[in-house]
Amino acid sequence: MLAFHNPLHRGHAPVHEFFRGERVPCFETPTRADYVESSLRARGHRLLAPDVDSSTVLGQVHAARYLAFLEGAWPQWLALDAAHASVQPFPSVWPVRTLRSDREPDNFIARLGLYSMDNGTPLAAGTWAAAKAGADAAASAAFRVATGERAVFCCTRPPGHHAGPDFMGGYCFLNNAAVAAQALRDRGADRVAVLDVDYHHGNGTQSIFYGRSDVLFVSIHGDPRTEYPFYLGHADEIGEGEGEGCNLNLPLPAGTTAAAWFAALEQGCARIAGFGADALVVSLGLDTFEGDPISRFALACADFSRLGARLAGLKLPTVLVLEGGYAAAELGTNAVNVLDGFEQA
């Protein structure tokens, strides 16, 4: 399978994050993509650098002021103090209920809080370049699918599905799946389905398309009553306005078995088939793996081959976008199992 990778991803390499209130080494590291790229090459999949500029599509799925902040955030941080080159900025205040979010503060940390949903998504010197190159990879994959490829994989980091119209979070800055879906729409697909199989609900993707009827969002994920992102992903969220009925959340309890997970996948695939999509985008989170350090589902390596075969059974032009998965050594195997299962179906 043709795959686009992100040649700039290693520039996004923060050292630590906050996880459940503790300062810990980052789970989302450059080695994640390195393992996947190595496995892709070992099994004969082609890797290309992005060749489509995502700028126009980014402006359709993200707010202009958010993009401007993200692009300029690191230079602004350094402008405050040259010593900040070795200091990771984290937000410490957020515009929660009753506070205003329409006015952008002058204070940098306050602006960071305005555009962040958590304090576990650290910036680094190369964050913008890495995130933009990842969006370019997603747009490049969508272009190839729109012009005749059966399926294309986007192997990139940082991930994207928690990034909303005007906020970052969950290690995500730009929403690659949303970029791919919008790019497919722009290139002639009347209807696009986005299937998110990451352990964590794709709140950003849901938020971007929640009021639209041309993009169906389906997510299978850990129950937000106990799992990140906590504040979105419930079954009663079905879309609004023109998008009513175009959002399907299938939350599952921690400890869900592979059999129960695949039963939920069948529900999602049935909804996609009924939607009449012209193309499919898969937010390919691999943190449903039984050995993932921050997730609690029970899929084994072989189950990812089965997932790939089921996705192929939808018989849609497909863009697969790498999202989460933090058992880094197994990540490459699980990713390539999906692709091989797809191609061999």
mmCIF file of C-alpha atoms in Angstrom:
data_model
loop_
_atom_site.group_PDB
_atom_site.id
_atom_site.type_symbol
_atom_site.label_atom_id
_atom_site.label_comp_id
_atom_site.label_asym_id
_atom_site.label_seq_id
_atom_site.Cartn_x
_atom_site.Cartn_y
_atom_site.Cartn_z
ATOM 1 C CA MET A 1 0.000 0.000 0.000
ATOM 2 C CA LEU A 2 1.187 3.493 -0.774
ATOM 3 C CA ALA A 3 1.998 5.447 2.393
ATOM 4 C CA PHE A 4 2.855 9.077 3.046
ATOM 5 C CA HIS A 5 5.161 9.779 5.953
ATOM 6 C CA ASN A 6 6.102 12.964 7.762
ATOM 7 C CA PRO A 7 9.783 13.835 7.219
ATOM 8 C CA LEU A 8 9.604 16.568 9.883
ATOM 9 C CA HIS A 9 7.925 14.640 12.703
ATOM 10 C CA ARG A 10 11.108 14.294 14.784
ATOM 11 C CA GLY A 11 11.127 18.067 15.275
ATOM 12 C CA HIS A 12 8.173 17.628 17.614
ATOM 13 C CA ALA A 13 9.974 16.019 20.522
ATOM 14 C CA PRO A 14 8.864 17.422 23.874
ATOM 15 C CA VAL A 15 10.531 15.746 26.835
ATOM 16 C CA HIS A 16 7.753 15.555 29.398
ATOM 17 C CA GLU A 17 4.003 15.960 29.820
ATOM 18 C CA PHE A 18 1.470 15.979 32.638
ATOM 19 C CA PHE A 19 -0.539 12.759 32.986
ATOM 20 C CA ARG A 20 -3.256 12.618 35.655
ATOM 21 C CA GLY A 21 -1.514 15.426 37.527
ATOM 22 C CA GLU A 22 1.987 13.926 37.439
ATOM 23 C CA ARG A 23 4.923 15.146 35.367
ATOM 24 C CA VAL A 24 6.040 12.124 33.321
ATOM 25 C CA PRO A 25 8.109 11.408 30.198
ATOM 26 C CA CYS A 26 6.086 11.868 27.026
ATOM 27 C CA PHE A 27 4.138 8.873 25.754
ATOM 28 C CA GLU A 28 3.816 10.394 22.276
ATOM 29 C CA THR A 29 7.421 10.273 21.008
ATOM 30 C CA PRO A 30 9.268 10.204 17.653
ATOM 31 C CA THR A 31 10.006 6.494 18.109
ATOM 32 C CA ARG A 32 6.318 5.752 17.498
ATOM 33 C CA ALA A 33 6.490 6.771 13.852
ATOM 34 C CA ASP A 34 9.980 5.306 13.493
ATOM 35 C CA TYR A 35 8.686 1.844 14.424
ATOM 36 C CA VAL A 36 5.811 2.145 11.956
ATOM 37 C CA GLU A 37 8.052 3.339 9.124
ATOM 38 C CA SER A 38 10.480 0.490 9.768
ATOM 39 C CA SER A 39 7.674 -2.079 9.647
ATOM 40 C CA LEU A 40 6.247 -0.555 6.479
ATOM 41 C CA ARG A 41 9.575 -0.826 4.685
ATOM 42 C CA ALA A 42 10.182 -4.349 5.963
ATOM 43 C CA ARG A 43 6.909 -5.533 4.439
ATOM 44 C CA GLY A 44 7.350 -3.770 1.132
ATOM 45 C CA HIS A 45 5.018 -0.790 1.465
ATOM 46 C CA ARG A 46 6.091 2.375 -0.353
ATOM 47 C CA LEU A 47 6.799 5.547 1.623
ATOM 48 C CA LEU A 48 6.565 8.989 0.039
ATOM 49 C CA ALA A 49 7.008 12.500 1.384
ATOM 50 C CA PRO A 50 3.948 14.790 1.233
ATOM 51 C CA ASP A 51 3.404 16.519 -2.092
ATOM 52 C CA VAL A 52 0.172 18.479 -1.461
ATOM 53 C CA ASP A 53 -0.043 21.711 0.543
ATOM 54 C CA SER A 54 -2.851 21.454 3.093
ATOM 55 C CA SER A 55 -3.115 25.203 3.792
ATOM 56 C CA THR A 56 -6.435 25.757 2.026
ATOM 57 C CA VAL A 57 -8.049 22.725 3.635
ATOM 58 C CA LEU A 58 -6.707 23.671 7.077
ATOM 59 C CA GLY A 59 -8.557 26.966 6.772
ATOM 60 C CA GLN A 60 -11.786 25.030 6.236
ATOM 61 C CA VAL A 61 -11.511 22.831 9.331
ATOM 62 C CA HIS A 62 -9.669 25.110 11.783
ATOM 63 C CA ALA A 63 -10.238 28.711 12.843
ATOM 64 C CA ALA A 64 -7.874 31.269 11.347
ATOM 65 C CA ARG A 65 -6.799 32.738 14.689
ATOM 66 C CA TYR A 66 -6.004 29.276 16.060
ATOM 67 C CA LEU A 67 -3.814 28.461 13.064
ATOM 68 C CA ALA A 68 -2.060 31.807 13.413
ATOM 69 C CA PHE A 69 -1.396 31.184 17.100
ATOM 70 C CA LEU A 70 -0.107 27.670 16.533
ATOM 71 C CA GLU A 71 2.256 28.742 13.757
ATOM 72 C CA GLY A 72 3.697 31.569 15.837
ATOM 73 C CA ALA A 73 3.558 30.018 19.296
ATOM 74 C CA TRP A 74 7.182 28.892 19.669
ATOM 75 C CA PRO A 75 8.719 32.140 18.344
ATOM 76 C CA GLN A 76 6.413 34.070 20.699
ATOM 77 C CA TRP A 77 7.508 31.896 23.603
ATOM 78 C CA LEU A 78 11.182 32.520 22.821
ATOM 79 C CA ALA A 79 10.581 36.250 22.407
ATOM 80 C CA LEU A 80 9.568 36.423 26.068
ATOM 81 C CA ASP A 81 12.914 35.005 27.235
ATOM 82 C CA ALA A 82 15.723 33.322 25.286
ATOM 83 C CA ALA A 83 16.033 30.797 28.123
ATOM 84 C CA HIS A 84 12.641 29.445 27.103
ATOM 85 C CA ALA A 85 14.420 27.450 24.394
ATOM 86 C CA SER A 86 14.874 24.706 27.010
ATOM 87 C CA VAL A 87 11.528 25.196 28.782
ATOM 88 C CA GLN A 88 8.238 23.636 27.666
ATOM 89 C CA PRO A 89 5.267 25.995 28.002
ATOM 90 C CA PHE A 90 2.095 24.655 29.610
ATOM 91 C CA PRO A 91 -1.245 26.402 30.101
ATOM 92 C CA SER A 92 -2.354 27.150 33.651
ATOM 93 C CA VAL A 93 -5.693 28.882 33.060
ATOM 94 C CA TRP A 94 -8.624 28.099 30.737
ATOM 95 C CA PRO A 95 -11.781 30.017 29.689
ATOM 96 C CA VAL A 96 -14.324 27.666 31.274
ATOM 97 C CA ARG A 97 -18.048 28.389 31.689
ATOM 98 C CA THR A 98 -18.995 32.089 32.156
ATOM 99 C CA LEU A 99 -15.537 33.247 30.998
ATOM 100 C CA ARG A 100 -15.012 34.835 27.595
ATOM 101 C CA SER A 101 -13.190 33.113 24.734
ATOM 102 C CA ASP A 102 -13.884 35.677 22.002
ATOM 103 C CA ARG A 103 -11.061 37.993 23.106
ATOM 104 C CA GLU A 104 -7.497 36.793 22.660
ATOM 105 C CA PRO A 105 -5.354 37.794 25.675
ATOM 106 C CA ASP A 106 -1.967 39.450 25.282
ATOM 107 C CA ASN A 107 -0.416 37.148 27.882
ATOM 108 C CA PHE A 108 1.179 34.130 26.178
ATOM 109 C CA ILE A 109 0.213 31.507 28.782
ATOM 110 C CA ALA A 110 -3.353 32.821 28.749
ATOM 111 C CA ARG A 111 -3.420 32.505 24.943
ATOM 112 C CA LEU A 112 -2.072 28.985 25.283
ATOM 113 C CA GLY A 113 -4.920 28.187 27.662
ATOM 114 C CA LEU A 114 -7.430 29.717 25.263
ATOM 115 C CA TYR A 115 -6.387 27.245 22.565
ATOM 116 C CA SER A 116 -5.784 24.161 24.767
ATOM 117 C CA MET A 117 -8.224 21.604 26.180
ATOM 118 C CA ASP A 118 -5.643 20.128 28.581
ATOM 119 C CA ASN A 119 -2.120 20.624 29.914
ATOM 120 C CA GLY A 120 -0.855 17.335 28.478
ATOM 121 C CA THR A 121 -0.123 18.530 24.945
ATOM 122 C CA PRO A 122 3.305 20.154 25.130
ATOM 123 C CA LEU A 123 4.789 22.393 22.471
ATOM 124 C CA ALA A 124 8.359 22.078 21.207
ATOM 125 C CA ALA A 125 10.521 23.995 18.743
ATOM 126 C CA GLY A 126 9.415 21.902 15.757
ATOM 127 C CA THR A 127 5.765 21.380 16.669
ATOM 128 C CA TRP A 128 4.238 23.602 14.003
ATOM 129 C CA ALA A 129 6.455 22.257 11.209
ATOM 130 C CA ALA A 130 5.714 18.664 12.232
ATOM 131 C CA ALA A 131 1.976 19.228 12.551
ATOM 132 C CA LYS A 132 1.776 21.083 9.218
ATOM 133 C CA ALA A 133 3.766 18.373 7.426
ATOM 134 C CA GLY A 134 1.393 15.798 8.929
ATOM 135 C CA ALA A 135 -1.597 17.696 7.553
ATOM 136 C CA ASP A 136 0.169 17.865 4.188
ATOM 137 C CA ALA A 137 0.591 14.065 4.341
ATOM 138 C CA ALA A 138 -3.139 13.662 5.000
ATOM 139 C CA ALA A 139 -4.012 15.962 2.109
ATOM 140 C CA SER A 140 -1.561 14.076 -0.127
ATOM 141 C CA ALA A 141 -3.150 10.741 0.803
ATOM 142 C CA ALA A 142 -6.623 12.120 0.078
ATOM 143 C CA PHE A 143 -5.480 13.386 -3.327
ATOM 144 C CA ARG A 144 -4.154 9.942 -4.304
ATOM 145 C CA VAL A 145 -7.377 8.264 -3.216
ATOM 146 C CA ALA A 146 -9.476 10.849 -5.044
ATOM 147 C CA THR A 147 -7.492 10.180 -8.217
ATOM 148 C CA GLY A 148 -7.797 6.412 -8.210
ATOM 149 C CA GLU A 149 -5.810 4.694 -5.457
ATOM 150 C CA ARG A 150 -7.890 2.121 -3.591
ATOM 151 C CA ALA A 151 -6.331 2.996 -0.227
ATOM 152 C CA VAL A 152 -3.470 5.119 1.093
ATOM 153 C CA PHE A 153 -1.938 5.190 4.566
ATOM 154 C CA CYS A 154 -0.845 8.394 6.280
ATOM 155 C CA CYS A 155 1.997 7.519 8.668
ATOM 156 C CA THR A 156 2.505 10.633 10.716
ATOM 157 C CA ARG A 157 2.758 12.196 14.135
ATOM 158 C CA PRO A 158 1.742 14.135 16.140
ATOM 159 C CA PRO A 159 -1.737 12.593 15.927
ATOM 160 C CA GLY A 160 -4.757 14.746 15.183
ATOM 161 C CA HIS A 161 -8.208 13.537 16.179
ATOM 162 C CA HIS A 162 -8.438 15.472 19.486
ATOM 163 C CA ALA A 163 -7.682 18.794 17.749
ATOM 164 C CA GLY A 164 -10.897 20.762 17.288
ATOM 165 C CA PRO A 165 -11.791 23.806 15.231
ATOM 166 C CA ASP A 166 -9.854 26.122 17.540
ATOM 167 C CA PHE A 167 -8.070 24.043 20.151
ATOM 168 C CA MET A 168 -5.295 21.502 20.700
ATOM 169 C CA GLY A 169 -5.343 18.586 23.120
ATOM 170 C CA GLY A 170 -4.570 14.918 23.596
ATOM 171 C CA TYR A 171 -1.163 15.288 21.845
ATOM 172 C CA CYS A 172 -2.997 16.713 18.791
ATOM 173 C CA PHE A 173 -2.562 20.094 17.090
ATOM 174 C CA LEU A 174 -4.008 19.809 13.565
ATOM 175 C CA ASN A 175 -6.763 17.335 12.751
ATOM 176 C CA ASN A 176 -5.336 15.115 10.021
ATOM 177 C CA ALA A 177 -8.478 12.983 9.633
ATOM 178 C CA ALA A 178 -10.606 16.102 9.193
ATOM 179 C CA VAL A 179 -8.104 17.425 6.636
ATOM 180 C CA ALA A 180 -8.370 14.171 4.682
ATOM 181 C CA ALA A 181 -12.179 14.165 4.828
ATOM 182 C CA GLN A 182 -12.450 17.799 3.725
ATOM 183 C CA ALA A 183 -9.886 17.251 0.962
ATOM 184 C CA LEU A 184 -11.938 14.328 -0.347
ATOM 185 C CA ARG A 185 -15.054 16.519 -0.297
ATOM 186 C CA ASP A 186 -13.200 19.257 -2.166
ATOM 187 C CA ARG A 187 -12.119 16.742 -4.808
ATOM 188 C CA GLY A 188 -15.600 15.518 -5.588
ATOM 189 C CA ALA A 189 -16.833 13.111 -2.909
ATOM 190 C CA ASP A 190 -20.436 14.027 -2.073
ATOM 191 C CA ARG A 191 -20.362 12.158 1.230
ATOM 192 C CA VAL A 192 -17.429 11.034 3.362
ATOM 193 C CA ALA A 193 -17.484 8.747 6.386
ATOM 194 C CA VAL A 194 -14.897 9.076 9.148
ATOM 195 C CA LEU A 195 -14.448 5.967 11.303
ATOM 196 C CA ASP A 196 -12.410 6.514 14.470
ATOM 197 C CA VAL A 197 -11.103 3.297 16.057
ATOM 198 C CA ASP A 198 -8.734 4.899 18.561
ATOM 199 C CA TYR A 199 -9.217 3.957 22.229
ATOM 200 C CA HIS A 200 -9.967 7.614 22.960
ATOM 201 C CA HIS A 201 -12.935 9.415 21.439
ATOM 202 C CA GLY A 202 -12.101 11.709 18.538
ATOM 203 C CA ASN A 203 -13.702 14.759 20.110
ATOM 204 C CA GLY A 204 -11.985 17.175 17.738
ATOM 205 C CA THR A 205 -13.247 15.434 14.615
ATOM 206 C CA GLN A 206 -16.750 15.223 16.045
ATOM 207 C CA SER A 207 -16.711 18.935 16.857
ATOM 208 C CA ILE A 208 -15.542 19.915 13.380
ATOM 209 C CA PHE A 209 -18.295 18.015 11.560
ATOM 210 C CA TYR A 210 -21.090 17.932 14.166
ATOM 211 C CA GLY A 211 -23.399 20.285 12.280
ATOM 212 C CA ARG A 212 -22.755 18.857 8.798
ATOM 213 C CA SER A 213 -24.673 16.242 6.834
ATOM 214 C CA ASP A 214 -21.970 15.561 4.238
ATOM 215 C CA VAL A 215 -19.560 13.905 6.711
ATOM 216 C CA LEU A 216 -20.602 10.999 8.934
ATOM 217 C CA PHE A 217 -18.527 10.522 12.091
ATOM 218 C CA VAL A 218 -18.475 7.102 13.784
ATOM 219 C CA SER A 219 -16.320 6.449 16.850
ATOM 220 C CA ILE A 220 -15.668 3.287 18.886
ATOM 221 C CA HIS A 221 -13.901 4.226 22.101
ATOM 222 C CA GLY A 222 -13.519 3.953 25.845
ATOM 223 C CA ASP A 223 -16.483 5.250 27.831
ATOM 224 C CA PRO A 224 -15.882 8.974 28.485
ATOM 225 C CA ARG A 225 -17.258 8.604 32.003
ATOM 226 C CA THR A 226 -13.882 7.080 32.875
ATOM 227 C CA GLU A 227 -11.629 7.691 29.853
ATOM 228 C CA TYR A 228 -10.094 10.747 28.161
ATOM 229 C CA PRO A 229 -11.387 13.097 26.746
ATOM 230 C CA PHE A 230 -14.160 12.736 29.396
ATOM 231 C CA TYR A 231 -16.369 15.580 28.181
ATOM 232 C CA LEU A 232 -17.442 14.229 24.786
ATOM 233 C CA GLY A 233 -18.137 10.843 23.239
ATOM 234 C CA HIS A 234 -21.453 9.808 24.783
ATOM 235 C CA ALA A 235 -24.007 7.777 22.829
ATOM 236 C CA ASP A 236 -26.633 10.532 22.916
ATOM 237 C CA GLU A 237 -24.462 12.854 20.777
ATOM 238 C CA ILE A 238 -26.040 12.350 17.341
ATOM 239 C CA GLY A 239 -25.240 15.614 15.539
ATOM 240 C CA GLU A 240 -27.161 18.866 15.391
ATOM 241 C CA GLY A 241 -28.957 20.961 12.789
ATOM 242 C CA GLU A 242 -28.215 19.642 9.322
ATOM 243 C CA GLY A 243 -25.860 17.126 10.926
ATOM 244 C CA GLU A 244 -28.466 15.449 13.098
ATOM 245 C CA GLY A 245 -28.146 11.702 12.634
ATOM 246 C CA CYS A 246 -24.627 12.001 11.184
ATOM 247 C CA ASN A 247 -22.760 11.265 14.413
ATOM 248 C CA LEU A 248 -22.567 7.823 16.012
ATOM 249 C CA ASN A 249 -20.660 7.206 19.249
ATOM 250 C CA LEU A 250 -20.158 3.647 20.465
ATOM 251 C CA PRO A 251 -18.568 3.959 23.929
ATOM 252 C CA LEU A 252 -17.341 0.728 25.527
ATOM 253 C CA PRO A 253 -16.235 -0.041 29.094
ATOM 254 C CA ALA A 254 -12.614 -0.519 30.065
ATOM 255 C CA GLY A 255 -11.600 -4.151 29.672
ATOM 256 C CA THR A 256 -13.743 -4.692 26.570
ATOM 257 C CA THR A 257 -12.804 -7.935 24.811
ATOM 258 C CA ALA A 258 -11.937 -8.242 21.140
ATOM 259 C CA ALA A 259 -15.266 -10.001 20.500
ATOM 260 C CA ALA A 260 -17.279 -7.138 21.988
ATOM 261 C CA TRP A 261 -15.135 -4.564 20.202
ATOM 262 C CA PHE A 262 -15.695 -6.201 16.812
ATOM 263 C CA ALA A 263 -19.433 -6.338 17.511
ATOM 264 C CA ALA A 264 -19.338 -2.552 17.934
ATOM 265 C CA LEU A 265 -17.327 -2.291 14.728
ATOM 266 C CA GLU A 266 -20.140 -4.093 12.914
ATOM 267 C CA GLN A 267 -22.585 -1.474 14.185
ATOM 268 C CA GLY A 268 -20.330 1.260 12.889
ATOM 269 C CA CYS A 269 -19.837 -0.397 9.515
ATOM 270 C CA ALA A 270 -23.593 -0.849 9.122
ATOM 271 C CA ARG A 271 -24.119 2.875 9.724
ATOM 272 C CA ILE A 272 -21.406 3.734 7.196
ATOM 273 C CA ALA A 273 -22.957 1.441 4.592
ATOM 274 C CA GLY A 274 -26.371 3.041 5.149
ATOM 275 C CA PHE A 275 -24.934 6.553 4.855
ATOM 276 C CA GLY A 276 -23.982 6.037 1.225
ATOM 277 C CA ALA A 277 -20.471 7.410 1.546
ATOM 278 C CA ASP A 278 -18.278 7.907 -1.514
ATOM 279 C CA ALA A 279 -15.073 7.627 0.503
ATOM 280 C CA LEU A 280 -13.829 6.573 3.933
ATOM 281 C CA VAL A 281 -11.296 8.097 6.321
ATOM 282 C CA VAL A 282 -10.097 5.878 9.179
ATOM 283 C CA SER A 283 -8.632 7.480 12.286
ATOM 284 C CA LEU A 284 -6.367 4.511 12.903
ATOM 285 C CA GLY A 285 -5.641 4.576 16.590
ATOM 286 C CA LEU A 286 -3.825 1.414 17.658
ATOM 287 C CA ASP A 287 -4.059 1.946 21.404
ATOM 288 C CA THR A 288 -6.835 -0.666 21.550
ATOM 289 C CA PHE A 289 -3.918 -3.128 21.736
ATOM 290 C CA GLU A 290 -3.907 -5.268 24.889
ATOM 291 C CA GLY A 291 -0.381 -4.097 25.782
ATOM 292 C CA ASP A 292 -0.933 -0.352 25.457
ATOM 293 C CA PRO A 293 0.330 1.482 28.570
ATOM 294 C CA ILE A 294 -2.449 4.103 28.780
ATOM 295 C CA SER A 295 -5.483 2.249 27.378
ATOM 296 C CA ARG A 296 -7.645 -0.655 28.514
ATOM 297 C CA PHE A 297 -9.015 -2.713 25.621
ATOM 298 C CA ALA A 298 -7.860 -6.219 24.702
ATOM 299 C CA LEU A 299 -7.096 -6.505 20.975
ATOM 300 C CA ALA A 300 -4.178 -8.786 20.091
ATOM 301 C CA CYS A 301 -1.804 -8.228 17.174
ATOM 302 C CA ALA A 302 -3.721 -10.651 14.958
ATOM 303 C CA ASP A 303 -6.953 -8.717 15.541
ATOM 304 C CA PHE A 304 -5.557 -5.787 13.593
ATOM 305 C CA SER A 305 -5.362 -7.951 10.455
ATOM 306 C CA ARG A 306 -9.049 -8.728 10.969
ATOM 307 C CA LEU A 307 -9.768 -5.000 11.321
ATOM 308 C CA GLY A 308 -8.039 -4.290 8.020
ATOM 309 C CA ALA A 309 -10.057 -6.974 6.235
ATOM 310 C CA ARG A 310 -13.321 -5.581 7.626
ATOM 311 C CA LEU A 311 -12.443 -2.068 6.497
ATOM 312 C CA ALA A 312 -11.743 -3.389 3.013
ATOM 313 C CA GLY A 313 -15.175 -5.021 3.087
ATOM 314 C CA LEU A 314 -16.782 -1.568 3.039
ATOM 315 C CA LYS A 315 -15.484 -1.310 -0.532
ATOM 316 C CA LEU A 316 -14.802 2.408 -0.356
ATOM 317 C CA PRO A 317 -11.783 4.461 -1.431
ATOM 318 C CA THR A 318 -9.989 4.733 1.898
ATOM 319 C CA VAL A 319 -7.500 7.010 3.642
ATOM 320 C CA LEU A 320 -6.051 5.529 6.837
ATOM 321 C CA VAL A 321 -4.519 8.076 9.212
ATOM 322 C CA LEU A 322 -2.295 7.037 12.117
ATOM 323 C CA GLU A 323 -3.552 8.313 15.475
ATOM 324 C CA GLY A 324 -2.697 6.908 18.933
ATOM 325 C CA GLY A 325 -0.882 3.785 20.057
ATOM 326 C CA TYR A 326 1.772 3.951 22.759
ATOM 327 C CA ALA A 327 3.149 0.412 22.954
ATOM 328 C CA ALA A 328 5.798 1.685 20.578
ATOM 329 C CA ALA A 329 7.603 -1.581 19.823
ATOM 330 C CA GLU A 330 4.352 -3.281 18.744
ATOM 331 C CA LEU A 331 2.932 -0.221 17.004
ATOM 332 C CA GLY A 332 4.621 -0.949 13.683
ATOM 333 C CA THR A 333 3.457 -4.556 13.643
ATOM 334 C CA ASN A 334 -0.119 -3.615 14.455
ATOM 335 C CA ALA A 335 -0.223 -0.825 11.863
ATOM 336 C CA VAL A 336 1.118 -2.993 9.077
ATOM 337 C CA ASN A 337 -1.217 -5.826 10.080
ATOM 338 C CA VAL A 338 -4.140 -3.487 9.363
ATOM 339 C CA LEU A 339 -2.738 -2.554 5.959
ATOM 340 C CA ASP A 340 -1.925 -6.118 4.988
ATOM 341 C CA GLY A 341 -5.325 -7.314 6.180
ATOM 342 C CA PHE A 342 -6.910 -4.625 4.003
ATOM 343 C CA GLU A 343 -4.905 -5.500 0.914
ATOM 344 C CA GLN A 344 -5.365 -9.252 1.267
ATOM 345 C CA ALA A 345 -9.133 -9.113 1.770
#
